[in-house]
Short mmCIF file of C-alpha atoms in Angstrom, two decimals:
data_model
loop_
_atom_site.label_atom_id
_atom_site.label_comp_id
_atom_site.label_asym_id
_atom_site.label_seq_id
_atom_site.Cartn_x
_atom_site.Cartn_y
_atom_site.Cartn_z
CA MET L 1 102.14 166.75 47.75
CA LYS L 2 99.25 168.70 48.59
CA GLN L 3 98.19 170.87 51.72
CA ASN L 4 94.95 172.52 52.85
CA LYS L 5 95.30 175.32 55.40
CA ASN L 6 93.40 176.11 58.38
CA GLY L 7 90.41 173.88 58.20
CA ILE L 8 88.41 171.58 60.33
CA TRP L 9 88.99 167.94 61.07
CA THR L 10 86.20 165.89 61.46
CA SER L 11 85.83 162.26 62.89
CA TRP L 12 83.65 159.69 60.97
CA ASN L 13 80.74 159.70 63.66
CA GLU L 14 81.32 163.52 63.77
CA ASN L 15 81.85 162.98 67.81
CA LEU L 16 85.45 165.04 67.45
CA THR L 17 86.27 167.71 65.60
CA TYR L 18 89.74 170.21 65.72
CA LYS L 19 90.83 172.88 64.10
CA TYR L 20 94.39 172.51 62.12
CA GLU L 21 96.94 174.61 60.56
CA SER L 22 97.99 172.37 57.88
CA LEU L 23 96.74 169.22 56.27
CA TYR L 24 99.13 167.50 54.00
CA LYS L 25 98.34 164.58 51.53
CA ILE L 26 101.62 162.87 50.52
CA THR L 27 102.66 159.85 47.91
CA SER L 28 106.44 159.46 48.93
CA GLU L 29 108.51 158.56 51.92
CA GLN L 30 110.70 161.46 51.23
CA GLU L 31 107.47 164.00 51.54
CA LEU L 32 106.71 162.12 54.84
CA GLN L 33 109.81 162.89 56.52
CA GLU L 34 110.15 166.14 55.34
CA ILE L 35 106.87 167.13 57.05
CA VAL L 36 107.63 165.25 59.75
CA LYS L 37 111.15 166.89 60.64
CA LYS L 38 109.63 170.44 60.02
CA SER L 39 106.65 170.03 62.34
CA GLU L 40 106.17 171.08 65.97
CA LYS L 41 103.27 169.00 66.38
CA ILE L 42 101.92 166.31 64.26
CA ARG L 43 99.65 163.52 64.25
CA VAL L 44 98.70 161.35 61.22
CA PHE L 45 95.10 159.88 60.30
CA GLY L 46 93.35 157.40 58.02
CA ASN L 47 89.74 156.85 57.35
CA LYS L 48 89.28 158.21 60.70
CA GLN L 49 86.93 155.27 62.29
CA SER L 50 88.85 155.26 65.79
CA SER L 51 86.56 155.90 68.80
CA ALA L 52 89.52 157.01 70.66
CA ASP L 53 90.68 160.93 70.80
CA ILE L 54 94.10 159.69 68.75
CA ALA L 55 94.21 160.94 65.36
CA SER L 56 94.31 164.50 65.34
CA GLY L 57 94.49 167.52 67.66
CA ALA L 58 97.89 168.98 66.38
CA ALA L 59 98.15 171.84 64.47
CA THR L 60 100.05 169.48 61.68
CA LEU L 61 98.06 166.40 59.89
CA ILE L 62 99.02 164.02 57.81
CA ASP L 63 96.18 162.18 55.54
CA ILE L 64 97.90 158.96 54.76
CA ARG L 65 95.40 157.49 52.71
CA THR L 66 97.38 158.99 49.35
CA TYR L 67 100.44 157.09 50.70
CA ASN L 68 98.74 153.49 49.66
CA LYS L 69 100.96 151.39 47.33
CA ILE L 70 101.35 148.02 47.51
CA LEU L 71 105.03 147.83 46.79
CA SER L 72 106.31 144.32 46.15
CA PHE L 73 105.81 140.47 47.10
CA ASN L 74 108.35 137.97 47.98
CA ASP L 75 107.11 134.53 46.93
CA ALA L 76 109.66 132.44 48.72
CA ASP L 77 108.96 134.16 51.82
CA LEU L 78 105.30 134.57 51.51
CA THR L 79 105.63 138.59 52.25
CA ILE L 80 104.04 141.49 51.07
CA THR L 81 105.35 145.23 51.64
CA VAL L 82 103.10 148.03 51.33
CA GLN L 83 102.87 152.10 52.05
CA SER L 84 101.33 152.60 55.91
CA GLY L 85 98.19 153.96 54.04
CA VAL L 86 96.90 151.42 52.07
CA ILE L 87 93.43 149.81 53.21
CA LEU L 88 93.13 146.47 55.05
CA GLY L 89 90.80 145.27 52.17
CA ASP L 90 93.20 146.17 49.54
CA LEU L 91 96.00 144.47 51.21
CA LEU L 92 93.77 141.24 51.73
CA GLU L 93 92.50 141.12 48.22
CA ALA L 94 96.34 141.45 46.86
CA ILE L 95 97.32 138.61 48.80
CA GLU L 96 94.23 136.33 48.28
CA GLU L 97 95.40 136.54 44.52
CA LYS L 98 98.42 135.15 45.39
CA GLY L 99 97.31 132.35 47.44
CA TRP L 100 98.05 133.88 50.93
CA CYS L 101 96.34 135.22 54.25
CA ILE L 102 96.90 137.09 57.45
CA PRO L 103 95.27 134.45 59.74
CA CYS L 104 93.69 136.74 62.53
CA LEU L 105 91.63 139.53 60.99
CA PRO L 106 89.64 142.62 62.33
CA ASP L 107 85.69 142.41 61.69
CA ILE L 108 86.22 145.54 59.24
CA ASN L 109 88.22 146.02 56.14
CA THR L 110 87.99 149.95 55.78
CA ILE L 111 90.65 150.78 57.61
CA THR L 112 94.42 152.31 57.06
CA ILE L 113 97.11 149.66 57.83
CA GLY L 114 99.09 152.14 59.75
CA GLY L 115 96.26 153.10 62.06
CA ALA L 116 95.62 149.40 62.35
CA LEU L 117 98.75 148.29 63.44
CA ALA L 118 99.37 151.44 65.97
CA THR L 119 96.01 150.69 67.91
CA GLY L 120 96.61 147.27 68.26
CA THR L 121 93.94 145.97 65.95
CA HIS L 122 92.87 142.35 66.12
CA GLY L 123 90.70 139.47 64.92
CA THR L 124 89.81 136.28 66.86
CA SER L 125 91.76 132.78 67.65
CA GLY L 126 95.10 134.22 66.53
CA LYS L 127 97.12 137.12 67.33
CA LEU L 128 97.21 141.07 66.87
CA LEU L 129 97.59 142.27 63.24
CA SER L 130 101.10 143.82 64.16
CA GLU L 131 102.11 140.28 64.80
CA TYR L 132 102.33 139.39 61.59
CA ILE L 133 105.07 142.38 60.77
CA LYS L 134 108.00 140.79 59.41
CA SER L 135 109.69 144.35 59.05
CA CYS L 136 108.85 147.98 58.88
CA LYS L 137 110.43 151.70 58.31
CA LEU L 138 109.26 154.11 61.05
CA ILE L 139 110.07 157.93 60.69
CA LEU L 140 111.28 159.36 63.78
CA ALA L 141 110.76 162.67 65.05
CA ASP L 142 113.78 164.47 63.63
CA GLY L 143 112.64 163.20 60.16
CA SER L 144 115.29 160.19 59.86
CA LEU L 145 114.17 156.85 58.76
CA LYS L 146 114.60 153.60 60.98
CA GLU L 147 114.46 150.06 59.48
CA VAL L 148 113.16 147.53 62.27
CA SER L 149 112.75 144.11 61.77
CA ASP L 150 111.65 140.87 63.79
CA LYS L 151 114.92 140.15 64.86
CA ASP L 152 115.29 143.65 66.56
CA GLU L 153 114.41 144.08 70.29
CA LEU L 154 112.87 147.30 69.41
CA ILE L 155 110.07 145.37 67.52
CA ASP L 156 108.29 144.37 70.69
CA ALA L 157 107.48 148.47 71.46
CA VAL L 158 106.94 149.21 67.65
CA ARG L 159 104.15 146.47 66.95
CA VAL L 160 101.52 148.90 69.21
CA SER L 161 102.87 152.06 69.71
CA LEU L 162 100.02 154.42 69.20
CA GLY L 163 101.94 156.62 66.57
CA VAL L 164 104.04 157.99 69.29
CA LEU L 165 107.50 156.59 68.29
CA GLY L 166 107.04 157.62 64.89
CA VAL L 167 105.21 157.38 61.77
CA LEU L 168 104.88 154.09 60.16
CA SER L 169 106.06 154.42 56.77
CA GLU L 170 106.32 150.94 54.85
CA ILE L 171 105.79 147.76 56.62
CA THR L 172 106.43 144.07 55.36
CA PHE L 173 103.84 141.45 56.23
CA LYS L 174 104.63 137.92 56.63
CA CYS L 175 101.91 135.65 55.19
CA GLU L 176 100.46 132.17 55.40
CA PRO L 177 98.93 129.95 52.76
CA ILE L 178 95.63 130.42 52.30
CA TYR L 179 92.85 128.03 53.78
CA THR L 180 89.10 127.53 53.65
CA LEU L 181 86.57 127.75 56.75
CA HIS L 182 83.50 125.90 57.25
CA ILE L 183 81.34 128.43 59.27
CA LYS L 184 78.33 127.60 61.51
CA GLU L 185 76.51 129.99 63.00
CA GLY L 186 73.84 130.04 65.67
CA PRO L 187 72.14 130.94 69.06
CA GLU L 188 73.23 129.28 72.69
CA ASP L 189 71.93 130.04 76.09
CA ASP L 190 74.59 131.78 78.15
CA LYS L 191 74.93 129.18 80.45
CA VAL L 192 75.54 126.91 77.44
CA TRP L 193 78.22 128.66 75.45
CA LEU L 194 80.24 130.53 78.45
CA PRO L 195 81.75 126.94 80.26
CA LYS L 196 82.44 125.56 76.62
CA ILE L 197 84.75 128.32 75.54
CA GLU L 198 87.96 126.83 76.20
CA LYS L 199 87.05 123.32 75.03
CA ARG L 200 86.17 125.55 71.46
CA LEU L 201 89.22 127.39 71.33
CA LYS L 202 90.54 124.03 71.39
CA LYS L 203 88.52 122.32 68.70
CA HIS L 204 87.85 125.14 66.30
CA ASP L 205 90.18 127.41 64.01
CA PHE L 206 87.91 130.20 64.56
CA LEU L 207 85.79 131.36 67.78
CA ARG L 208 83.64 134.59 67.80
CA ILE L 209 80.59 134.82 70.34
CA LEU L 210 78.36 137.66 69.86
CA TRP L 211 76.87 138.46 72.92
CA LEU L 212 73.17 139.57 73.37
CA PRO L 213 72.57 141.41 76.80
CA HIS L 214 69.75 141.27 78.07
CA THR L 215 68.35 138.37 76.83
CA ASP L 216 70.43 135.77 78.39
CA LYS L 217 71.57 134.41 74.74
CA GLY L 218 74.91 134.21 72.60
CA TYR L 219 75.22 134.01 68.67
CA VAL L 220 78.13 131.30 68.23
CA ILE L 221 80.16 131.47 65.22
CA THR L 222 82.78 128.59 64.88
CA GLY L 223 85.21 127.71 61.98
CA ASP L 224 87.15 124.65 61.02
CA LYS L 225 89.70 123.99 58.00
CA ILE L 226 88.52 122.30 55.29
CA ALA L 227 89.76 121.61 51.88
CA PRO L 228 88.54 123.75 49.40
CA ASN L 229 86.59 121.50 47.42
CA THR L 230 84.47 120.15 50.29
CA GLU L 231 80.78 120.17 49.67
CA ILE L 232 78.71 121.67 52.28
CA LYS L 233 75.28 122.55 52.36
CA GLU L 234 74.91 126.37 52.38
CA ASP L 235 72.17 128.28 54.68
CA LEU L 236 72.85 131.87 54.89
CA GLY L 237 69.59 131.82 56.89
CA PRO L 238 66.20 134.26 55.81
CA LYS L 239 66.72 137.05 53.48
CA TYR L 240 65.54 139.60 55.84
CA LEU L 241 68.90 139.09 58.02
CA LYS L 242 70.32 141.82 55.95
CA HIS L 243 68.08 144.43 57.29
CA ARG L 244 69.31 143.88 60.79
CA ARG L 245 70.99 147.57 60.87
CA THR L 246 68.22 149.08 59.73
CA ALA L 247 65.80 147.60 62.42
CA SER L 248 68.70 148.42 65.18
CA LYS L 249 68.96 151.98 63.93
CA ILE L 250 65.01 152.11 64.29
CA LEU L 251 64.68 150.44 67.86
CA TYR L 252 67.43 152.16 69.25
CA LYS L 253 66.61 155.45 68.09
CA TYR L 254 65.11 156.71 71.16
CA THR L 255 67.19 154.64 73.90
CA HIS L 256 69.28 157.58 74.73
CA VAL L 257 66.03 159.03 76.22
CA PHE L 258 64.14 156.00 77.81
CA PRO L 259 67.48 153.16 77.98
CA TRP L 260 64.96 150.79 79.10
CA ILE L 261 63.80 150.32 75.80
CA THR L 262 67.22 148.86 74.92
CA ALA L 263 65.96 145.35 76.69
CA ILE L 264 62.89 145.09 74.76
CA ALA L 265 64.76 145.92 71.71
CA ASN L 266 67.20 143.53 72.35
CA LYS L 267 64.68 140.47 72.66
CA LEU L 268 63.21 141.69 69.38
CA LEU L 269 66.24 141.78 67.57
CA TYR L 270 67.27 138.83 69.01
CA ARG L 271 63.99 136.83 67.59
CA GLY L 272 64.20 138.43 64.05
CA PHE L 273 67.97 138.31 63.45
CA PHE L 274 69.68 135.93 65.65
CA SER L 275 67.35 133.27 66.46
CA SER L 276 68.09 131.26 63.56
CA THR L 277 71.39 129.14 62.44
CA LYS L 278 73.81 129.50 59.15
CA GLU L 279 76.41 127.67 57.33
CA HIS L 280 78.97 128.63 54.75
CA LYS L 281 82.25 128.53 53.92
CA GLY L 282 84.93 130.60 52.66
CA SER L 283 88.62 132.33 53.28
CA LEU L 284 88.95 134.10 56.53
CA TYR L 285 88.55 137.35 54.91
CA GLN L 286 85.60 136.35 52.55
CA ALA L 287 83.68 134.35 55.44
CA THR L 288 84.34 136.65 58.83
CA VAL L 289 85.07 140.33 57.51
CA THR L 290 82.31 142.79 57.24
CA LYS L 291 82.59 144.89 53.92
CA SER L 292 80.71 147.94 54.71
CA ARG L 293 79.28 150.04 57.46
CA GLY L 294 75.62 150.46 57.50
CA SER L 295 75.85 153.61 59.74
CA THR L 296 78.22 155.27 62.57
CA LEU L 297 78.84 153.57 65.70
CA GLU L 298 80.81 154.49 69.04
CA LEU L 299 82.85 151.70 70.52
CA ALA L 300 84.42 150.54 73.46
CA GLU L 301 86.15 147.39 73.85
CA TRP L 302 87.81 145.91 76.82
CA THR L 303 90.01 142.92 77.38
CA ILE L 304 90.55 140.47 80.15
CA GLY L 305 92.63 137.25 80.85
CA LEU L 306 90.85 133.91 79.36
CA ASP L 307 91.38 132.43 82.73
CA ILE L 308 89.17 134.83 84.41
CA PHE L 309 86.78 136.06 81.88
CA PRO L 310 83.91 133.79 83.16
CA THR L 311 83.88 135.58 86.56
CA VAL L 312 84.26 139.13 84.97
CA PHE L 313 81.42 138.13 82.63
CA GLU L 314 78.85 136.92 85.17
CA GLU L 315 79.68 140.39 87.28
CA LEU L 316 79.24 142.41 84.19
CA LYS L 317 75.82 140.90 83.09
CA THR L 318 74.62 140.91 86.95
CA GLU L 319 75.26 144.68 86.77
CA ILE L 320 73.55 145.80 83.59
CA ASN L 321 70.27 143.61 84.33
CA LYS L 322 69.87 145.49 87.72
CA TRP L 323 66.84 147.60 86.62
CA SER L 324 68.46 150.62 88.86
CA ASN L 325 71.26 150.68 86.66
CA LYS L 326 70.89 152.57 83.53
CA SER L 327 73.49 150.46 81.80
CA PHE L 328 71.31 149.09 79.22
CA ILE L 329 73.52 147.45 76.14
CA HIS L 330 73.08 147.42 72.38
CA ILE L 331 73.41 144.37 70.49
CA PRO L 332 75.65 142.94 69.96
CA MET L 333 78.69 142.75 72.46
CA ASP L 334 81.49 140.98 70.44
CA ILE L 335 83.79 138.70 72.28
CA ARG L 336 86.83 137.71 70.56
CA PHE L 337 90.01 135.74 71.66
CA VAL L 338 93.50 136.89 71.26
CA TYR L 339 96.54 134.47 72.14
CA LYS L 340 99.43 135.89 74.18
CA ASP L 341 102.68 137.61 72.74
CA GLN L 342 105.58 139.78 73.93
CA SER L 343 104.29 143.30 72.30
CA TRP L 344 104.48 146.09 75.15
CA LEU L 345 101.41 147.32 74.68
CA SER L 346 99.37 144.33 73.71
CA TYR L 347 96.32 143.53 75.17
CA ALA L 348 97.69 140.03 74.98
CA TYR L 349 101.17 140.61 76.61
CA LYS L 350 102.11 137.29 78.09
CA LYS L 351 98.66 135.91 78.36
CA ASP L 352 96.00 134.54 76.41
CA THR L 353 92.92 137.15 76.38
CA VAL L 354 89.14 137.38 75.68
CA THR L 355 88.09 140.78 74.23
CA MET L 356 84.60 142.19 74.76
CA GLY L 357 82.99 145.27 72.43
CA CYS L 358 80.38 147.58 73.46
CA VAL L 359 78.54 149.53 71.00
CA SER L 360 76.45 152.41 71.04
CA ARG L 361 74.10 152.53 67.59
CA ASN L 362 73.42 156.48 68.94
CA ALA L 363 77.10 158.21 67.99
CA ALA L 364 75.76 161.41 68.51
CA THR L 365 74.57 160.63 72.31
CA ALA L 366 77.58 158.59 73.41
CA ASP L 367 78.44 160.50 76.24
CA THR L 368 75.33 159.76 78.06
CA TYR L 369 75.82 155.69 77.33
CA GLU L 370 76.12 154.65 80.64
CA ALA L 371 77.14 151.09 79.44
CA PHE L 372 80.63 152.74 78.60
CA LYS L 373 81.11 153.40 82.31
CA SER L 374 79.86 150.24 83.54
CA ILE L 375 82.13 147.95 81.57
CA GLU L 376 85.17 150.03 82.25
CA LYS L 377 84.83 150.08 86.03
CA ILE L 378 84.37 146.55 85.66
CA PHE L 379 86.93 145.52 83.77
CA ILE L 380 89.32 148.13 85.22
CA LYS L 381 88.49 146.22 88.57
CA HIS L 382 90.08 143.05 87.24
CA GLY L 383 92.73 144.06 85.80
CA GLY L 384 91.47 144.51 82.14
CA LYS L 385 92.69 146.77 79.52
CA PRO L 386 91.16 148.89 77.15
CA HIS L 387 91.33 148.79 73.24
CA TRP L 388 93.76 151.84 71.83
CA ALA L 389 91.34 152.50 69.45
CA LYS L 390 88.25 152.60 71.15
CA ARG L 391 86.40 154.52 73.84
CA PHE L 392 87.43 154.73 77.33
CA ILE L 393 88.73 157.03 80.20
CA ALA L 394 91.58 155.16 82.13
CA LYS L 395 95.01 157.27 82.23
CA ASP L 396 98.16 157.20 83.24
CA ALA L 397 97.77 155.97 86.41
CA GLU L 398 95.31 153.05 85.60
CA LEU L 399 97.32 151.81 82.69
CA SER L 400 100.74 151.50 84.26
CA LYS L 401 99.03 149.03 86.85
CA VAL L 402 98.10 146.75 83.75
CA TYR L 403 100.91 147.43 81.42
CA GLU L 404 104.07 145.71 82.64
CA LYS L 405 105.88 147.80 80.02
CA TRP L 406 104.28 150.74 80.51
CA ASP L 407 107.12 152.75 82.33
CA ASP L 408 109.79 151.22 79.83
CA PHE L 409 107.49 152.40 76.53
CA LYS L 410 107.38 156.03 78.16
CA LEU L 411 111.02 156.01 78.46
CA LEU L 412 111.55 154.89 74.96
CA ARG L 413 108.55 157.31 73.72
CA LYS L 414 110.74 160.11 75.66
CA LYS L 415 113.96 159.21 74.03
CA LEU L 416 112.86 159.09 70.74
CA ASP L 417 110.64 162.40 70.81
CA PRO L 418 112.17 164.63 73.37
CA THR L 419 109.85 167.55 72.61
CA ASN L 420 106.25 165.31 72.43
CA LYS L 421 106.19 166.06 68.91
CA PHE L 422 103.64 163.02 68.23
CA LEU L 423 101.66 163.93 71.24
CA ASN L 424 98.13 165.38 70.68
CA PRO L 425 96.30 166.57 73.90
CA TYR L 426 94.46 163.42 74.34
CA LEU L 427 97.97 161.10 74.50
CA THR L 428 99.58 163.82 76.81
CA GLU L 429 97.03 163.06 79.17
CA ILE L 430 97.37 159.14 78.79
CA PHE L 431 101.15 159.08 79.06
CA ASN L 432 101.03 161.82 82.01
CA GLU L 433 103.49 163.97 79.93
CA LYS L 434 103.43 168.10 80.52
CA THR L 435 101.95 169.92 77.66
CA THR L 436 104.79 171.34 75.36
CA ASN L 437 103.83 174.22 73.15
#
């Protein structure tokens, strides 16, 4: 165990900073239990890539990234057990070597497993990553160890817990046999792709839409399972496509001063980087997950029922296209699809859901990015839910209206953590708790 004292914690995009008294790097479950037990206020962090103020702000911090072992495989059950600090990419590479997969993956592989699970991380055309938990070990506020399996009633609260029920220690994932996807990508007018969503969800094994605000275009990505040896004519588009993030950085550089530039920049980015088609194949991980990030971002994401998404989309589009509105939005708005589940704080609790991302390429000026306010206002109006790891201002009053099990979760949280050990100032507001020193 290593300990640093009286330092400064900074998020990946440098938008959040906190002083801490003690920061620990641990390698064993026993060390994790010991630190949790003796701490009055504690939070755990990984690669610090959340846009929400969820990972720090406590006197004691644990950097979970050194608690990162792949512990075991069960070939008969297709399960893998890992420590909660393992990086998603390492886990996925390990199971691909076994010929397995987790069939719904986010667009980034550098996040730690514990944080990804706690915040409801998801991919598209499947369920939340946490729905593939077979069992897990949870370090409770008193330092004791609780094992939870997918047969326990508690699992529906634990799958998406924001790290306030306890600290995830070891997780066993249920995997599936690996498969190959035939991916096709290309632009479509909004009036074409929007009415086809439900039909495409039934037809394809993978569907993702990158909406290009202020262009009336979407970039549609579909995937269909094929035999691994199926021959396709691979087309990865022009070589210059790899420079999209660099071009975006240049074009958006002054949009915080002159927001209207965004509409022009988006049209240029569409013509340069989203007007061609692609075709390729690979595993879900190899074909659809970004392996690097060219720059830091600030992100919001909202979710809404599949049945009312077209209505919400049209309202949002109308709002941001008003020249009287300063909510000019950077490319792309990532539209994905999550299937219903039973997890209490899941975006897809009992309902098939559409998720819609909103990105600011200028992380340092995100507080003045009007788009975050506009998208939240519209989604809240229609009963939308925010992504727990991303930026939003809604608190207990709003969240209690959209999460059916919100009060049940709050009661359970208070039972498991009566002194609010796992709450930082941000989470104290989220759950409308009194500050405890």
